[in-house]
Amino acid sequence: PVIYDVGLYIGEDNNVELSLNNLSILPDYVYIFMENKTDGTFIDFCKQDKINIDLHSGTTDDYRIHILKSLDIEQSKYDRSGVYLWSDKGRMLFFNEGLNNIEKIQLLQGNKTIFVENVYGGKVFSYKLNKGKYVVKLLINGKWSENINLSI
């Protein structure tokens, strides 16, 4: 993934429109999100060509851009999985585009299961984790995926 902070200076309180042009040139397996670091929400730039945000005067660095490539998953019914898994600032982040029937996500460290959770498409999930090496598995159409390694 490519992740960077967006810094803005606003002269006075205003509604600002941000847009990314020519997203049509991106391959299908690349996704772009803008994260609001203040409230932890993610805005999907691939579903809308522009976004409007209310900003207060002064300097802000409350936003981050995440550019991601989907995982290669053997069980995928399509040429791309639509599954995105990445780490950023002590967090594991996961997004399921909804192309495949992903039922659960399992996180392990060594032989210990940290959690198993149901997965819903269209939402970015964020999990705060301690620094270390983890293994992620996905339950896809009733079968667990191969191990996906993740370092925090």
PDB file of C-alpha atoms in Angstrom, residues 1-113:
ATOM      1  CA  PRO A   1       0.000   0.000   0.000  1.00  0.00           C
ATOM      2  CA  VAL A   2       0.878   3.639  -0.443  1.00  0.00           C
ATOM      3  CA  ILE A   3      -0.301   5.861   2.406  1.00  0.00           C
ATOM      4  CA  TYR A   4       0.306   9.542   2.954  1.00  0.00           C
ATOM      5  CA  ASP A   5      -1.047  12.416   5.002  1.00  0.00           C
ATOM      6  CA  VAL A   6      -2.979  15.216   3.351  1.00  0.00           C
ATOM      7  CA  GLY A   7      -2.147  18.631   4.810  1.00  0.00           C
ATOM      8  CA  LEU A   8      -4.403  21.579   4.056  1.00  0.00           C
ATOM      9  CA  TYR A   9      -4.402  25.237   4.995  1.00  0.00           C
ATOM     10  CA  ILE A  10      -7.845  26.868   5.041  1.00  0.00           C
ATOM     11  CA  GLY A  11      -8.070  30.679   5.265  1.00  0.00           C
ATOM     12  CA  GLU A  12     -11.596  30.641   6.707  1.00  0.00           C
ATOM     13  CA  ASP A  13     -14.249  28.076   7.616  1.00  0.00           C
ATOM     14  CA  ASN A  14     -15.397  26.570   4.362  1.00  0.00           C
ATOM     15  CA  ASN A  15     -16.840  23.576   2.566  1.00  0.00           C
ATOM     16  CA  VAL A  16     -14.036  22.154   0.423  1.00  0.00           C
ATOM     17  CA  GLU A  17     -14.465  19.900  -2.592  1.00  0.00           C
ATOM     18  CA  LEU A  18     -11.711  17.368  -3.229  1.00  0.00           C
ATOM     19  CA  SER A  19     -11.503  15.304  -6.380  1.00  0.00           C
ATOM     20  CA  LEU A  20      -9.170  12.817  -8.007  1.00  0.00           C
ATOM     21  CA  ASN A  21      -9.238  12.933 -11.785  1.00  0.00           C
ATOM     22  CA  ASN A  22      -8.739  10.113 -14.287  1.00  0.00           C
ATOM     23  CA  LEU A  23      -9.449   7.254 -11.873  1.00  0.00           C
ATOM     24  CA  SER A  24     -10.608   5.293 -14.907  1.00  0.00           C
ATOM     25  CA  ILE A  25      -6.953   4.629 -15.751  1.00  0.00           C
ATOM     26  CA  LEU A  26      -6.480   2.657 -12.524  1.00  0.00           C
ATOM     27  CA  PRO A  27      -6.566  -1.134 -12.836  1.00  0.00           C
ATOM     28  CA  ASP A  28      -9.642  -2.819 -11.320  1.00  0.00           C
ATOM     29  CA  TYR A  29      -7.567  -4.252  -8.475  1.00  0.00           C
ATOM     30  CA  VAL A  30      -6.423  -0.838  -7.152  1.00  0.00           C
ATOM     31  CA  TYR A  31      -8.528   1.031  -4.594  1.00  0.00           C
ATOM     32  CA  ILE A  32      -8.235   4.527  -3.098  1.00  0.00           C
ATOM     33  CA  PHE A  33      -9.617   5.645   0.255  1.00  0.00           C
ATOM     34  CA  MET A  34      -9.378   8.896   2.168  1.00  0.00           C
ATOM     35  CA  GLU A  35      -9.362   8.388   5.920  1.00  0.00           C
ATOM     36  CA  ASN A  36     -10.634  10.977   8.377  1.00  0.00           C
ATOM     37  CA  LYS A  37      -8.132  10.468  11.213  1.00  0.00           C
ATOM     38  CA  THR A  38     -10.343  12.375  13.652  1.00  0.00           C
ATOM     39  CA  ASP A  39     -13.353  10.044  13.537  1.00  0.00           C
ATOM     40  CA  GLY A  40     -11.814   6.964  11.859  1.00  0.00           C
ATOM     41  CA  THR A  41     -14.158   6.955   8.864  1.00  0.00           C
ATOM     42  CA  PHE A  42     -13.089   6.111   5.321  1.00  0.00           C
ATOM     43  CA  ILE A  43     -14.315   7.767   2.140  1.00  0.00           C
ATOM     44  CA  ASP A  44     -14.273   5.586  -0.961  1.00  0.00           C
ATOM     45  CA  PHE A  45     -12.790   7.563  -3.861  1.00  0.00           C
ATOM     46  CA  CYS A  46     -13.521   4.680  -6.253  1.00  0.00           C
ATOM     47  CA  LYS A  47     -17.274   5.035  -5.739  1.00  0.00           C
ATOM     48  CA  GLN A  48     -17.446   8.822  -6.106  1.00  0.00           C
ATOM     49  CA  ASP A  49     -15.315  11.188  -8.136  1.00  0.00           C
ATOM     50  CA  LYS A  50     -15.387  14.020  -5.613  1.00  0.00           C
ATOM     51  CA  ILE A  51     -16.072  14.556  -1.932  1.00  0.00           C
ATOM     52  CA  ASN A  52     -17.136  17.588   0.078  1.00  0.00           C
ATOM     53  CA  ILE A  53     -15.857  18.193   3.586  1.00  0.00           C
ATOM     54  CA  ASP A  54     -16.405  21.047   6.024  1.00  0.00           C
ATOM     55  CA  LEU A  55     -13.116  22.444   7.309  1.00  0.00           C
ATOM     56  CA  HIS A  56     -12.342  25.065   9.930  1.00  0.00           C
ATOM     57  CA  SER A  57      -9.836  27.826   9.302  1.00  0.00           C
ATOM     58  CA  GLY A  58      -6.192  27.040   9.895  1.00  0.00           C
ATOM     59  CA  THR A  59      -3.990  24.070   9.114  1.00  0.00           C
ATOM     60  CA  THR A  60      -5.263  20.516   9.202  1.00  0.00           C
ATOM     61  CA  ASP A  61      -3.623  17.156   8.677  1.00  0.00           C
ATOM     62  CA  ASP A  62      -6.695  15.164   9.696  1.00  0.00           C
ATOM     63  CA  TYR A  63      -6.769  13.139   6.483  1.00  0.00           C
ATOM     64  CA  ARG A  64      -4.754  10.281   4.961  1.00  0.00           C
ATOM     65  CA  ILE A  65      -4.907   8.781   1.482  1.00  0.00           C
ATOM     66  CA  HIS A  66      -4.614   4.974   1.184  1.00  0.00           C
ATOM     67  CA  ILE A  67      -3.845   3.475  -2.246  1.00  0.00           C
ATOM     68  CA  LEU A  68      -4.176  -0.309  -2.191  1.00  0.00           C
ATOM     69  CA  LYS A  69      -3.885  -3.407  -4.362  1.00  0.00           C
ATOM     70  CA  SER A  70      -6.275  -6.305  -3.799  1.00  0.00           C
ATOM     71  CA  LEU A  71      -4.911  -9.569  -2.427  1.00  0.00           C
ATOM     72  CA  ASP A  72      -4.360 -12.574  -4.666  1.00  0.00           C
ATOM     73  CA  ILE A  73      -6.630 -15.227  -3.178  1.00  0.00           C
ATOM     74  CA  GLU A  74      -6.851 -18.665  -4.713  1.00  0.00           C
ATOM     75  CA  GLN A  75     -10.540 -19.162  -3.816  1.00  0.00           C
ATOM     76  CA  SER A  76     -11.623 -15.992  -5.618  1.00  0.00           C
ATOM     77  CA  LYS A  77     -14.304 -16.547  -8.270  1.00  0.00           C
ATOM     78  CA  TYR A  78     -13.001 -13.557 -10.216  1.00  0.00           C
ATOM     79  CA  ASP A  79      -9.704 -12.372 -11.686  1.00  0.00           C
ATOM     80  CA  ARG A  80      -9.352 -10.111  -8.641  1.00  0.00           C
ATOM     81  CA  SER A  81     -10.387 -10.818  -5.075  1.00  0.00           C
ATOM     82  CA  GLY A  82     -11.760  -7.432  -4.058  1.00  0.00           C
ATOM     83  CA  VAL A  83     -10.112  -7.994  -0.667  1.00  0.00           C
ATOM     84  CA  TYR A  84      -7.701  -5.434   0.737  1.00  0.00           C
ATOM     85  CA  LEU A  85      -5.595  -6.024   3.855  1.00  0.00           C
ATOM     86  CA  TRP A  86      -2.939  -3.605   5.093  1.00  0.00           C
ATOM     87  CA  SER A  87      -1.294  -2.178   8.186  1.00  0.00           C
ATOM     88  CA  ASP A  88      -0.894   1.452   9.131  1.00  0.00           C
ATOM     89  CA  LYS A  89       0.292   3.054  12.369  1.00  0.00           C
ATOM     90  CA  GLY A  90      -0.268   0.042  14.619  1.00  0.00           C
ATOM     91  CA  ARG A  91      -3.531  -1.002  12.986  1.00  0.00           C
ATOM     92  CA  MET A  92      -4.631  -3.816  10.737  1.00  0.00           C
ATOM     93  CA  LEU A  93      -7.133  -2.567   8.160  1.00  0.00           C
ATOM     94  CA  PHE A  94      -9.404  -4.754   6.079  1.00  0.00           C
ATOM     95  CA  PHE A  95     -11.868  -3.985   3.281  1.00  0.00           C
ATOM     96  CA  ASN A  96     -14.045  -6.412   1.349  1.00  0.00           C
ATOM     97  CA  GLU A  97     -15.411  -5.063  -1.915  1.00  0.00           C
ATOM     98  CA  GLY A  98     -18.073  -7.790  -1.842  1.00  0.00           C
ATOM     99  CA  LEU A  99     -17.047  -9.719  -4.980  1.00  0.00           C
ATOM    100  CA  ASN A 100     -16.637 -13.005  -3.124  1.00  0.00           C
ATOM    101  CA  ASN A 101     -18.644 -14.515  -0.306  1.00  0.00           C
ATOM    102  CA  ILE A 102     -16.205 -13.767   2.525  1.00  0.00           C
ATOM    103  CA  GLU A 103     -17.867 -14.883   5.723  1.00  0.00           C
ATOM    104  CA  LYS A 104     -15.245 -14.427   8.443  1.00  0.00           C
ATOM    105  CA  ILE A 105     -11.793 -13.049   9.136  1.00  0.00           C
ATOM    106  CA  GLN A 106      -9.480 -14.790  11.621  1.00  0.00           C
ATOM    107  CA  LEU A 107      -6.369 -13.218  13.125  1.00  0.00           C
ATOM    108  CA  LEU A 108      -3.671 -15.370  14.695  1.00  0.00           C
ATOM    109  CA  GLN A 109      -0.347 -14.656  16.348  1.00  0.00           C
ATOM    110  CA  GLY A 110       1.716 -17.828  16.572  1.00  0.00           C
ATOM    111  CA  ASN A 111      -0.738 -20.595  17.492  1.00  0.00           C
ATOM    112  CA  LYS A 112      -3.037 -18.232  19.393  1.00  0.00           C
ATOM    113  CA  THR A 113      -6.265 -16.961  17.820  1.00  0.00           C
TER     114      THR A 113
END
